[in-house]
mmCIF file of C-alpha atoms in Angstrom:
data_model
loop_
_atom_site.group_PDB
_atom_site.id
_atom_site.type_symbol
_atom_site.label_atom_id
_atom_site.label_comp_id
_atom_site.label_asym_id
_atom_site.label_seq_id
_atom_site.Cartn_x
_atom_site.Cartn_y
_atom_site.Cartn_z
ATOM 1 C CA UNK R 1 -61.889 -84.901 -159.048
ATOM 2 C CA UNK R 2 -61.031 -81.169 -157.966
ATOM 3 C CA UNK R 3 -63.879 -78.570 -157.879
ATOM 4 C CA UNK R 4 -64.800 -76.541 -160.523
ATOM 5 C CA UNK R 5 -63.865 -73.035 -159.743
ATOM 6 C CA UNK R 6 -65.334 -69.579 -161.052
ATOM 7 C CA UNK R 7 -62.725 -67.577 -162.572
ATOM 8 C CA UNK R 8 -62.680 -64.901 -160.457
ATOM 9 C CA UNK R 9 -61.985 -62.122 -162.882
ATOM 10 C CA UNK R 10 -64.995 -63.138 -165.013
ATOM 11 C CA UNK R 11 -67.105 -63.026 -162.237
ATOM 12 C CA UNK R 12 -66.159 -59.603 -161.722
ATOM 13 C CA UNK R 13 -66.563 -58.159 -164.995
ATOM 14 C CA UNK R 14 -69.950 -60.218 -166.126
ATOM 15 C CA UNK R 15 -73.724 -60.750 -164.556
ATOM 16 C CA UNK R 16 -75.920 -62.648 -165.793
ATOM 17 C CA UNK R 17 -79.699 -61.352 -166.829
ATOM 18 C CA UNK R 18 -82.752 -62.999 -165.438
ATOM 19 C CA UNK R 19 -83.064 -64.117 -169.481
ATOM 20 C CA UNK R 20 -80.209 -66.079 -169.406
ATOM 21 C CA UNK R 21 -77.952 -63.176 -171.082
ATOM 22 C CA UNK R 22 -74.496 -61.992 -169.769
ATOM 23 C CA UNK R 23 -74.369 -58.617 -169.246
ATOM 24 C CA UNK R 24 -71.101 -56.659 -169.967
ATOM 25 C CA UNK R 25 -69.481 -53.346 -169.900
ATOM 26 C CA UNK R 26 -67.922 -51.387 -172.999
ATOM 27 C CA UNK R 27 -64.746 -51.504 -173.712
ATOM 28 C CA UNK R 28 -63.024 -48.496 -175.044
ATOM 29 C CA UNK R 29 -63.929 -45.720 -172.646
ATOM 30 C CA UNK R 30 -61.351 -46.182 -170.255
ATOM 31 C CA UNK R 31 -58.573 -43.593 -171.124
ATOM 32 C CA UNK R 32 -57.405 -42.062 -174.138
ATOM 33 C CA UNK R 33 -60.898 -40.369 -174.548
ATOM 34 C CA UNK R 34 -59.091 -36.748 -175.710
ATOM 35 C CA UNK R 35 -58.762 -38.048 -179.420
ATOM 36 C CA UNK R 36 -62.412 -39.706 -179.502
ATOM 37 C CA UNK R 37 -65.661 -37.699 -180.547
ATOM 38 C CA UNK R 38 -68.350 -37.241 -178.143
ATOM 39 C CA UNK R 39 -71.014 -39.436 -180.045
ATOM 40 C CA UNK R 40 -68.663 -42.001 -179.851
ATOM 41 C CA UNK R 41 -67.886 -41.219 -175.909
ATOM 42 C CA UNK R 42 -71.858 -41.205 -175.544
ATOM 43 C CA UNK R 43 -72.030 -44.222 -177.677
ATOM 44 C CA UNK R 44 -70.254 -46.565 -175.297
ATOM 45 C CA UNK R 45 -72.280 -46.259 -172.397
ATOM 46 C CA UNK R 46 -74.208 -48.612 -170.215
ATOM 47 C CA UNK R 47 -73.608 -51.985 -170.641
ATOM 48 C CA UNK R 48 -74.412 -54.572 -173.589
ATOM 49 C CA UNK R 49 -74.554 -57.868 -174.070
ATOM 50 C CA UNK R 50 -72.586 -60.904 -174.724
ATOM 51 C CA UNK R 51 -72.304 -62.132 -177.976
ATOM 52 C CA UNK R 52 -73.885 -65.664 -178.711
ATOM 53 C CA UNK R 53 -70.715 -66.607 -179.572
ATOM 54 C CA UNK R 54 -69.143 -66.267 -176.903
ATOM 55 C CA UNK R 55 -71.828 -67.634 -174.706
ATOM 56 C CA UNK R 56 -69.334 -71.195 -174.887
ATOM 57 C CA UNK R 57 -66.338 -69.551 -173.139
ATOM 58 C CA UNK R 58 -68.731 -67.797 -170.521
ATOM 59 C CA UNK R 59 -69.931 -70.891 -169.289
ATOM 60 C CA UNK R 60 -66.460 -71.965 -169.178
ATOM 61 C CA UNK R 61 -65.779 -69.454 -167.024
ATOM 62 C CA UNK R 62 -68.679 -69.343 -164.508
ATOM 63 C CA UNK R 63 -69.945 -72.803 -163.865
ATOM 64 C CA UNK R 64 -72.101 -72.032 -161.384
ATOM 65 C CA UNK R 65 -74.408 -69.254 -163.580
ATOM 66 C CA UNK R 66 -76.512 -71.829 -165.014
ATOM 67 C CA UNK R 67 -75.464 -70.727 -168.540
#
């Protein structure tokens, strides 16, 4: 059998909570910021998150975060 690798990108973009959530940065406040409005600027940040639904495809993706 070959070993289960952590995807590497996902391990840089996601940590896991002590609850068992993923935690995630915002997307959409990278560039392009001229044409947004500032409530939605202040809006996106910290971090939020993962979706339940995507909980599947995280544990996919990191084996080894006891999701």
């Amino acid at each position: 059998m070959p070993k289960m690798k952590t995807k590497k990108s996902a391990a840089k973009r996601f940590r896991v909570r002590p609850g068992g959530t993923v935690k995630r940065g915002q997307a959409f406040k990278r560039h392009i910021l001229t044409k947004k409005s500032t409530k939605n600027k202040r809006h996106l940040r910290g971090a939020t998150a993962v979706h339940e639904t995507n909980m599947g495809h995280m544990a996919q993706m990191l084996p080894f975060a006891g999701l």
